[in-house]
PDB file of C-alpha atoms in Angstrom:
ATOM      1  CA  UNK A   3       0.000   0.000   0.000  1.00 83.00           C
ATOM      2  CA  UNK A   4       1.173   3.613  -0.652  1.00 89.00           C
ATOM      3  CA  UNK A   5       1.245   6.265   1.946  1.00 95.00           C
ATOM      4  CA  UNK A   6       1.558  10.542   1.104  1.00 98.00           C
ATOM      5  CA  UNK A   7       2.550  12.836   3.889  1.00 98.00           C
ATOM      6  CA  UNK A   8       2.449  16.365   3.794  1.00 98.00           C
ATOM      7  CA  UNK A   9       4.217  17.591   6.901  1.00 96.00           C
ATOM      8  CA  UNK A  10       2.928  20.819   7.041  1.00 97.00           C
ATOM      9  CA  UNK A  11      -0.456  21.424   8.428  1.00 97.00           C
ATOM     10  CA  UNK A  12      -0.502  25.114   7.882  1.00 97.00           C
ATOM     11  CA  UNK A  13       1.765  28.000   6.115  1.00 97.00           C
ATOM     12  CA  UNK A  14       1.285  31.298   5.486  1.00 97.00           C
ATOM     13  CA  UNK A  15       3.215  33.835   3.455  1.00 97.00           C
ATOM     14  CA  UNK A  16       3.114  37.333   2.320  1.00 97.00           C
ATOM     15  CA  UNK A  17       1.548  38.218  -1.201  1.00 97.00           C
ATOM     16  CA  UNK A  18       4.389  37.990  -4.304  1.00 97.00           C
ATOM     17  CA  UNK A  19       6.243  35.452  -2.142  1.00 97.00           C
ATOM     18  CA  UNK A  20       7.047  31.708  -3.327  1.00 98.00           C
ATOM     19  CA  UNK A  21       6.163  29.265  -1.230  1.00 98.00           C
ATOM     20  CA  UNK A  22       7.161  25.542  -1.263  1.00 98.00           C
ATOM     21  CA  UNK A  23       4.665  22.717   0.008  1.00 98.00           C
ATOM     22  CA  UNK A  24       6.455  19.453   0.841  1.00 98.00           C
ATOM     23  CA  UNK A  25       4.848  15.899   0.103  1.00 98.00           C
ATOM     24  CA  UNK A  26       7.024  12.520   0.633  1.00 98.00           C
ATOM     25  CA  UNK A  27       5.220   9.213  -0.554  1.00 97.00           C
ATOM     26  CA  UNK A  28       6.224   5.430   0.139  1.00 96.00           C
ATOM     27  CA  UNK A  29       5.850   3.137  -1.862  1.00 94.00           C
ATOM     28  CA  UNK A  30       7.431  -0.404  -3.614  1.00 92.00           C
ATOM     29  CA  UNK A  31       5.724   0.620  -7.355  1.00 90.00           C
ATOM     30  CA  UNK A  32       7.999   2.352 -10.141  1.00 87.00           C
ATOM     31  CA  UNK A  33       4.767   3.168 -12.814  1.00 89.00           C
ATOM     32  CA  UNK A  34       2.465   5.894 -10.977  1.00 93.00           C
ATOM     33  CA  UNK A  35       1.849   9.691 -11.203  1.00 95.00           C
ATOM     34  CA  UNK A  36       2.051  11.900  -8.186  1.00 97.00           C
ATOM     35  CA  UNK A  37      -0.404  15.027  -8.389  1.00 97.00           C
ATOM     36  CA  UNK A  38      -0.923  18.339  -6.607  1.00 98.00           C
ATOM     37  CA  UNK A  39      -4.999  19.819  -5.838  1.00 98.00           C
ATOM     38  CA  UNK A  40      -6.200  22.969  -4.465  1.00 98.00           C
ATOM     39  CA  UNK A  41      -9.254  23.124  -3.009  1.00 97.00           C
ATOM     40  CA  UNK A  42     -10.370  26.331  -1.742  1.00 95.00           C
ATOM     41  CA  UNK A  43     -13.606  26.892   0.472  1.00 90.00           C
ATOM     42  CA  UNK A  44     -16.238  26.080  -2.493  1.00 89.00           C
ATOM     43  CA  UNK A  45     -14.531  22.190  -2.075  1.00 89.00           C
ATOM     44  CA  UNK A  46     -13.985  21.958  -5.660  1.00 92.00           C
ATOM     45  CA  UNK A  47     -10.992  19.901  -6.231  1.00 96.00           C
ATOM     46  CA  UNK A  48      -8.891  21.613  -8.802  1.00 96.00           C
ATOM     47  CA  UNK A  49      -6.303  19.593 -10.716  1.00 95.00           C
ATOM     48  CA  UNK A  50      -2.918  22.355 -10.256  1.00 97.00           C
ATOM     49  CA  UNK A  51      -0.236  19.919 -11.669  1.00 96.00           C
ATOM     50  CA  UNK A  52       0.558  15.758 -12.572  1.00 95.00           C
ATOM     51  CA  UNK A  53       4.095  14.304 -12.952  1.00 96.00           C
ATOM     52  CA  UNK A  54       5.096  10.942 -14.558  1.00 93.00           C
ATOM     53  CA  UNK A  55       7.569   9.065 -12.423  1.00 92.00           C
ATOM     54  CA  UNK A  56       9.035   8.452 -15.607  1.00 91.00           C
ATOM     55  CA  UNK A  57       9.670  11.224 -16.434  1.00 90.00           C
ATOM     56  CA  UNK A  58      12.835  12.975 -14.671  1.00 86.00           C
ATOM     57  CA  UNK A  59      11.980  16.482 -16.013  1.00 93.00           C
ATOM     58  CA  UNK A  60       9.821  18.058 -13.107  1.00 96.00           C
ATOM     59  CA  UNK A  61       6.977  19.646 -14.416  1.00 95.00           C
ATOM     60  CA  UNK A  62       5.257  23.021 -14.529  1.00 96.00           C
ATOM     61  CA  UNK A  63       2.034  25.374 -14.921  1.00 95.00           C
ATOM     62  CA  UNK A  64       2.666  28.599 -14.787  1.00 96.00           C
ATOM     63  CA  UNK A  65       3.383  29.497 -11.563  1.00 97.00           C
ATOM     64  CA  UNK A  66       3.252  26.141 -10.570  1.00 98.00           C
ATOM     65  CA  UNK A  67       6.468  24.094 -10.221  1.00 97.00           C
ATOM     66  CA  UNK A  68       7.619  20.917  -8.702  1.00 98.00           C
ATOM     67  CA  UNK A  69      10.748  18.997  -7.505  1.00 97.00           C
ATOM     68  CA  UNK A  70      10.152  15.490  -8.073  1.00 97.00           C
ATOM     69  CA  UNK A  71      13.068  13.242  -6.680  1.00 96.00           C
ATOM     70  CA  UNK A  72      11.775   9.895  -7.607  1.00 94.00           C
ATOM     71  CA  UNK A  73      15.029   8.301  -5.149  1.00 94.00           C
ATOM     72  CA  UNK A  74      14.101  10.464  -2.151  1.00 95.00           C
ATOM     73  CA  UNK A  75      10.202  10.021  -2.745  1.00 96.00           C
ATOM     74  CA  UNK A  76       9.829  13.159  -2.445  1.00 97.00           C
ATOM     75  CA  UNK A  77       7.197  15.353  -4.504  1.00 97.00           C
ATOM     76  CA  UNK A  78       7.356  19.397  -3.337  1.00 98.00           C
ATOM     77  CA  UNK A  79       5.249  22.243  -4.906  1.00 98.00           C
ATOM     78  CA  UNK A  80       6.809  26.076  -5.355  1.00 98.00           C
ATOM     79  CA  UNK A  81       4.024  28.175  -6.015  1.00 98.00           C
ATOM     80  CA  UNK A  82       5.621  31.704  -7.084  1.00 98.00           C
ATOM     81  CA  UNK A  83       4.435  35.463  -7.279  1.00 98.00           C
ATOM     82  CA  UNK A  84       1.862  33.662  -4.626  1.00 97.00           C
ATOM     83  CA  UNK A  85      -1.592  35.510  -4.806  1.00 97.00           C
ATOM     84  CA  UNK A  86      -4.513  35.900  -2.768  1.00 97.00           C
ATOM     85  CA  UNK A  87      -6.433  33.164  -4.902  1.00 96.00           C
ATOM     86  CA  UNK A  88      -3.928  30.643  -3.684  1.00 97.00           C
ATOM     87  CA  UNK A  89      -5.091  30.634  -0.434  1.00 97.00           C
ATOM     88  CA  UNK A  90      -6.757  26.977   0.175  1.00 97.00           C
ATOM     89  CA  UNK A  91      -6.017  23.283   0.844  1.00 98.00           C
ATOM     90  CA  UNK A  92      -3.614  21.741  -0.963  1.00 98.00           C
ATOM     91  CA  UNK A  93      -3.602  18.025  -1.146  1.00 98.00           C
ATOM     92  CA  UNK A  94      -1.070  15.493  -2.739  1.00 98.00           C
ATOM     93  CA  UNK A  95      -1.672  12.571  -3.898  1.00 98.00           C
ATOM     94  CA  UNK A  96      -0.646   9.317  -5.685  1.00 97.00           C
ATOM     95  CA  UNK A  97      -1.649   6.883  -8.452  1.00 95.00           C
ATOM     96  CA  UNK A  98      -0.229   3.887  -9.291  1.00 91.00           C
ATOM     97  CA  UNK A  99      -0.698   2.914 -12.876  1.00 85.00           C
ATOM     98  CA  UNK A 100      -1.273   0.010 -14.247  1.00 76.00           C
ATOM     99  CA  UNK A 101      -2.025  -1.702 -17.751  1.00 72.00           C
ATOM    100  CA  UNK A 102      -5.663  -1.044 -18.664  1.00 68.00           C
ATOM    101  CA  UNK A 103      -6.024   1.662 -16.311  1.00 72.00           C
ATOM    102  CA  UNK A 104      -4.985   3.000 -13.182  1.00 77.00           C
ATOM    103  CA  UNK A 105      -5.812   2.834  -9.723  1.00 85.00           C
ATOM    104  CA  UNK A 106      -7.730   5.391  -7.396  1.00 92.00           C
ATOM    105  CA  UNK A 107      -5.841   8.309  -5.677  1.00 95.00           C
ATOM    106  CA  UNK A 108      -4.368   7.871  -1.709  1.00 97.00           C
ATOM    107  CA  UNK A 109      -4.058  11.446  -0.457  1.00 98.00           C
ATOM    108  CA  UNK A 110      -1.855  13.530   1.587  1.00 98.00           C
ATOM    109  CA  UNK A 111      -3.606  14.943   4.881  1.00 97.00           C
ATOM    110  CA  UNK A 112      -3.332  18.586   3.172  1.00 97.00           C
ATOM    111  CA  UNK A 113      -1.485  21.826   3.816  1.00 98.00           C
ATOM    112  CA  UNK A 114      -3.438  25.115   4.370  1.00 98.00           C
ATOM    113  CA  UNK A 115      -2.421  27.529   2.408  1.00 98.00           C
ATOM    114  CA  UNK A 116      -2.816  31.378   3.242  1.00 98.00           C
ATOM    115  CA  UNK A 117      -1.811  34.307   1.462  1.00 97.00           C
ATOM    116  CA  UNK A 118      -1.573  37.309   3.723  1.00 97.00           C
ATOM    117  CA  UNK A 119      -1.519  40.653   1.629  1.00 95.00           C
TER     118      UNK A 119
ATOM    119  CA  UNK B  20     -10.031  17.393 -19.331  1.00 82.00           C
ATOM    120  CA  UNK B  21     -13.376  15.970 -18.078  1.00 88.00           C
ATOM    121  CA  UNK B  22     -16.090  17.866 -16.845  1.00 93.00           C
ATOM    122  CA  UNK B  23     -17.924  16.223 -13.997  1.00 96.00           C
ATOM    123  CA  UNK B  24     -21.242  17.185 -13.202  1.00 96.00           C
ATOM    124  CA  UNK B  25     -22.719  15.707  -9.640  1.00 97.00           C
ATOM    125  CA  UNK B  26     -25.773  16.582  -7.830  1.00 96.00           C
ATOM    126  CA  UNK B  27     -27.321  16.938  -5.508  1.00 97.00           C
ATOM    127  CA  UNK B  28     -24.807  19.448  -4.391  1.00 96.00           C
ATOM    128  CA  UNK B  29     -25.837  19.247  -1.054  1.00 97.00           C
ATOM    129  CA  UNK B  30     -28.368  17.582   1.567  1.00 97.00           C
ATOM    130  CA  UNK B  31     -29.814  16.627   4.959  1.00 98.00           C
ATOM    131  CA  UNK B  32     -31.025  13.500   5.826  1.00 97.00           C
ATOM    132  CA  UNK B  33     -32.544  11.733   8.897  1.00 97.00           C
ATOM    133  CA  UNK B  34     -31.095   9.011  10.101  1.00 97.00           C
ATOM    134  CA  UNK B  35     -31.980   5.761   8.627  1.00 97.00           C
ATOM    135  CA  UNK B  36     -32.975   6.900   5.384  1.00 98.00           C
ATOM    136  CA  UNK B  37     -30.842   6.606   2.106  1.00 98.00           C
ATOM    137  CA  UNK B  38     -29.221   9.434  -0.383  1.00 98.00           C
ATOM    138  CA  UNK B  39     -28.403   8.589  -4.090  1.00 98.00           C
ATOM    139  CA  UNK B  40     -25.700  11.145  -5.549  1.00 98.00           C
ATOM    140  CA  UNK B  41     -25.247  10.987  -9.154  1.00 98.00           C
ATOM    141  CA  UNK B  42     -22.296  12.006 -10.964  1.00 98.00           C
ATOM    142  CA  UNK B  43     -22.201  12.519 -15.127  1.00 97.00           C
ATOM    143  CA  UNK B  44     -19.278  13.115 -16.858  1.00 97.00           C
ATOM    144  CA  UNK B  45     -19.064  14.499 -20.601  1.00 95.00           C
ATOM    145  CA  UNK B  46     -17.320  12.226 -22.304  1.00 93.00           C
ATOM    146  CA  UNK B  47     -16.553   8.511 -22.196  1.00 92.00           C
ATOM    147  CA  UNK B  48     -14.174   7.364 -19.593  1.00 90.00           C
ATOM    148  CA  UNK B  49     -13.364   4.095 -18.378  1.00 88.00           C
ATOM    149  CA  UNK B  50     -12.201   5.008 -14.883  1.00 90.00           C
ATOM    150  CA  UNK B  51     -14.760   6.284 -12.187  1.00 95.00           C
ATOM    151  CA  UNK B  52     -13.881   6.433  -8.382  1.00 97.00           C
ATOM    152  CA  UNK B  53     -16.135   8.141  -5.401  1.00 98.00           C
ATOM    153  CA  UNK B  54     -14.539   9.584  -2.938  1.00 98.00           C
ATOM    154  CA  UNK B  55     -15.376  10.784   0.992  1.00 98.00           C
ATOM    155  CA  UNK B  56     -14.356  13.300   3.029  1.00 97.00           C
ATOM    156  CA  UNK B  57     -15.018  13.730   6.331  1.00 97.00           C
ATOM    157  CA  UNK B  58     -15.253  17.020   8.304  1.00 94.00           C
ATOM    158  CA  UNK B  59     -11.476  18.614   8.241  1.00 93.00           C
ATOM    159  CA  UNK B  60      -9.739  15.607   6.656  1.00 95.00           C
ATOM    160  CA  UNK B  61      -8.465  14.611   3.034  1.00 96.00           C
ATOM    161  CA  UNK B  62     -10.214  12.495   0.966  1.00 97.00           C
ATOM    162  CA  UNK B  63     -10.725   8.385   1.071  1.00 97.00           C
ATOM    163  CA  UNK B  64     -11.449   6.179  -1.567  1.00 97.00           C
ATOM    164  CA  UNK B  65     -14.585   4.206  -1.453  1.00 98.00           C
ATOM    165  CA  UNK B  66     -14.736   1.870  -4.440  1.00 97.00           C
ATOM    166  CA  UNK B  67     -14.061   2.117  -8.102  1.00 95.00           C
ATOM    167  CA  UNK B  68     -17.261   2.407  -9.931  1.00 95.00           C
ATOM    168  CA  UNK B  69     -16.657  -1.023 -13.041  1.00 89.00           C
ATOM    169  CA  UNK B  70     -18.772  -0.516 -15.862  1.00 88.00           C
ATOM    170  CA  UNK B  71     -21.135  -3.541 -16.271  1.00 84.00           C
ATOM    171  CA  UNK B  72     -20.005  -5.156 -13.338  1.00 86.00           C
ATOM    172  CA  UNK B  73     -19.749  -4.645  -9.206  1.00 91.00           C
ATOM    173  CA  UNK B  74     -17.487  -2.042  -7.986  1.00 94.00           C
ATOM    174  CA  UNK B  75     -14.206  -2.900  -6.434  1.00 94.00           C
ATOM    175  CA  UNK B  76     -14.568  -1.532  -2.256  1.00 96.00           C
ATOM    176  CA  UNK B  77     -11.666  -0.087  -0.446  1.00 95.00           C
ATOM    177  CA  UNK B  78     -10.980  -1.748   2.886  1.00 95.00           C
ATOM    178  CA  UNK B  79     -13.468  -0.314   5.264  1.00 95.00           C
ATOM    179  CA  UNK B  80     -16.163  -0.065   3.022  1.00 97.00           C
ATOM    180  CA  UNK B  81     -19.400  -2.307   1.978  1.00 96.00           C
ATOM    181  CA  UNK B  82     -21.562  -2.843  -0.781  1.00 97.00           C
ATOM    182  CA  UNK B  83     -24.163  -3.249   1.522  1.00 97.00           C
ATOM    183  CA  UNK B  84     -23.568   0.447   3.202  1.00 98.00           C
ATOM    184  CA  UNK B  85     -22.610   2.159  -0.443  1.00 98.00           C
ATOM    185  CA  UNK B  86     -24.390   0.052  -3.540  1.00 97.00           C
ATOM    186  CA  UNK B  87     -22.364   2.075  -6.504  1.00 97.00           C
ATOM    187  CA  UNK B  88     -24.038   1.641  -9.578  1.00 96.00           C
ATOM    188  CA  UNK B  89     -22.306   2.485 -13.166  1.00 96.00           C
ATOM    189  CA  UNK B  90     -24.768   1.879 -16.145  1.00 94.00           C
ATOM    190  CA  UNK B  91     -22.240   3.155 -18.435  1.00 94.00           C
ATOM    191  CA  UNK B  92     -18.884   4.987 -19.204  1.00 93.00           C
ATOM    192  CA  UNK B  93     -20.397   8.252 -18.763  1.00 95.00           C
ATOM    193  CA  UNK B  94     -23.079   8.236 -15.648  1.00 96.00           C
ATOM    194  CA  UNK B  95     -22.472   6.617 -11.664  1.00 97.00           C
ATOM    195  CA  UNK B  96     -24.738   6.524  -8.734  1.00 97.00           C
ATOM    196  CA  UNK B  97     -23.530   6.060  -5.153  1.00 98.00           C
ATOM    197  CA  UNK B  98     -25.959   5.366  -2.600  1.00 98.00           C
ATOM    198  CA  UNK B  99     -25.279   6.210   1.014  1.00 98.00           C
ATOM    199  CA  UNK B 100     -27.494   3.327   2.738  1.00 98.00           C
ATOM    200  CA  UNK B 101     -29.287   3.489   6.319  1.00 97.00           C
ATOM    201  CA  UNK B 102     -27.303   7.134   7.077  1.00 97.00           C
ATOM    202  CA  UNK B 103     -26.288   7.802  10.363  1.00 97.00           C
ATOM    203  CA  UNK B 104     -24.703  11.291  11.841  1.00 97.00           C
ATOM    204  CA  UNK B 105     -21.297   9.551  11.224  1.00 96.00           C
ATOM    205  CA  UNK B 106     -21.813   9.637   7.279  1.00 98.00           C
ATOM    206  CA  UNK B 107     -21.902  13.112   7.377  1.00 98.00           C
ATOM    207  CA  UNK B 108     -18.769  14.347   4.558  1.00 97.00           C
ATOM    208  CA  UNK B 109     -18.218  15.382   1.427  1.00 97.00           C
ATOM    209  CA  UNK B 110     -18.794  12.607  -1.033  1.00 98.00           C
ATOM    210  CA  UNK B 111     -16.957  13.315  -4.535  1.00 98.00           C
ATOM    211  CA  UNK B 112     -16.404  11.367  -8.149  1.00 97.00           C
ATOM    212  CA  UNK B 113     -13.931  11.359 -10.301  1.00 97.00           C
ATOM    213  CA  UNK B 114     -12.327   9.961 -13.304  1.00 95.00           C
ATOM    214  CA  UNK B 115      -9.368   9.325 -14.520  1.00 92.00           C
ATOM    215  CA  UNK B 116      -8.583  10.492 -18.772  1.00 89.00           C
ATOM    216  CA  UNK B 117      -6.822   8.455 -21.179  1.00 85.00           C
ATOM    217  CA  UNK B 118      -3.749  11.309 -20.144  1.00 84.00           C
ATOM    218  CA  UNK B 119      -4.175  10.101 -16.947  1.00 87.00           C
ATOM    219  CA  UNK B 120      -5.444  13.312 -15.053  1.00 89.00           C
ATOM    220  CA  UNK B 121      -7.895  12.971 -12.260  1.00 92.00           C
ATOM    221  CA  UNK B 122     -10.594  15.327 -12.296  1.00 95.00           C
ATOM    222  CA  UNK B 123     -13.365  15.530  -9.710  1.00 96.00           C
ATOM    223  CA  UNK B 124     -17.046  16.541  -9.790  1.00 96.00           C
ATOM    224  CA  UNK B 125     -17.803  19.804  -7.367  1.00 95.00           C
ATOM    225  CA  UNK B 126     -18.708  17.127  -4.336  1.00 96.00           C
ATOM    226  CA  UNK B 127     -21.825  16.392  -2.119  1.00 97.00           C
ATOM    227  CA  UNK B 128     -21.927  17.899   1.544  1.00 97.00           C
ATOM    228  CA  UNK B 129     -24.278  15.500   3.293  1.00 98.00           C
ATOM    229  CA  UNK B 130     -25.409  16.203   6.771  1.00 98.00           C
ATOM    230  CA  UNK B 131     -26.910  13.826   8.730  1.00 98.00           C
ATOM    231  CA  UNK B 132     -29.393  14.982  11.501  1.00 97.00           C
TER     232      UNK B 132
END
């Protein structure tokens, strides 16, 4: 089974500031995705960014960023030129893949976001 | 991307009674999954929702408690049997693209009184 920890429960930072959320998974699979969601106080889950484990370029979305080290397990979010619409919940999560299709999402407990201005 | 729609968005129940949330998506996808999320927590996976045959439960959770029904690749009940104040969450769907991104539907806040 896979676990996700996000050791922070809460941050807070000053508008125009990047911020970096950290996530650390276990687990014994090398085909899965690791993804980041926001979900502010309407509960909507909002897809912010998706990596391959694969792939060993980290990918981005803007102002969205991660630092995937697949030997470390380790999956962190840098959010730059933060804004007051990124205050929320951010949750991480993983999916193992597997031929035919892939496998529901296990979740990080979530880090509150707040963006003070 | 998906869109998900799911209704009802939100509801209260008595205790004992039963809530079916319904979740359509606009395209064809093969992967469904319904999700809940208690007061202040992250989200659990209850079962993936098979097409034509019985969804696959998480460890924890019952057919008996949430009957999932999926008709086809696009629609996918969830039924949230004999309620009690402890069911009260958000209960969400999702799918999973042929790109493999997750997308959820907007949720279902359920309170049990």
């Amino acid at each position: 089974a896979q676990t996700v920890t996000q050791s922070q429960p809460e941050m807070s930072v000053q508008e125009a500031e990047t911020v970096t959320l950290s996530c650390t998974y276990d687990t014994s699979e090398n085909n899965y995705y690791l993804f980041w969601y926001k979900q502010p106080p309407s509960r909507q889950m909002i897809l912010v960014i998706r990596q391959e484990a694969y792939k060993q370029q980290n990918a981005t979305e803007n102002r969205f960023s991660v630092n995937f080290q697949k030997a470390a397990k380790s999956f962190s979010l840098k959010i730059s030129d933060s804004q007051l619409g990124d205050t929320a919940m951010y949750f991480c999560a993983f999916m193992k893949h597997r031929g035919g299709g892939a496998d529901g999402l296990t979740f990080g407990k979530g880090t509150h976001l707040i963006i003070q201005p | 991307s998906a869109v998900i729609s799911q209704k009802p968005s939100r509801d209260i129940c008595q205790r004992g009674t039963s809530l079916t949330i319904q979740c359509q998506v606009d395209s064809q996808v093969t992967m469904m999954f319904w999700y809940r999320q208690q007061p202040g927590q992250s989200l659990t996976l209850i079962a993936t929702a098979n097409q034509g045959s019985e969804a696959t439960y998480e460890s924890g959770f019952v057919i008996d408690k949430f009957p999932i029904s999926r008709p086809n690749l696009t629609f996918s009940t969830l039924t949230v049997s004999n309620m009690s104040p402890e069911d009260s969450s958000i209960y969400l769907c999702s799918v999973v693209t042929e790109n493999t991104e997750a997308f959820f539907g907007q949720g279902t806040r359920l309170t049990v009184v």
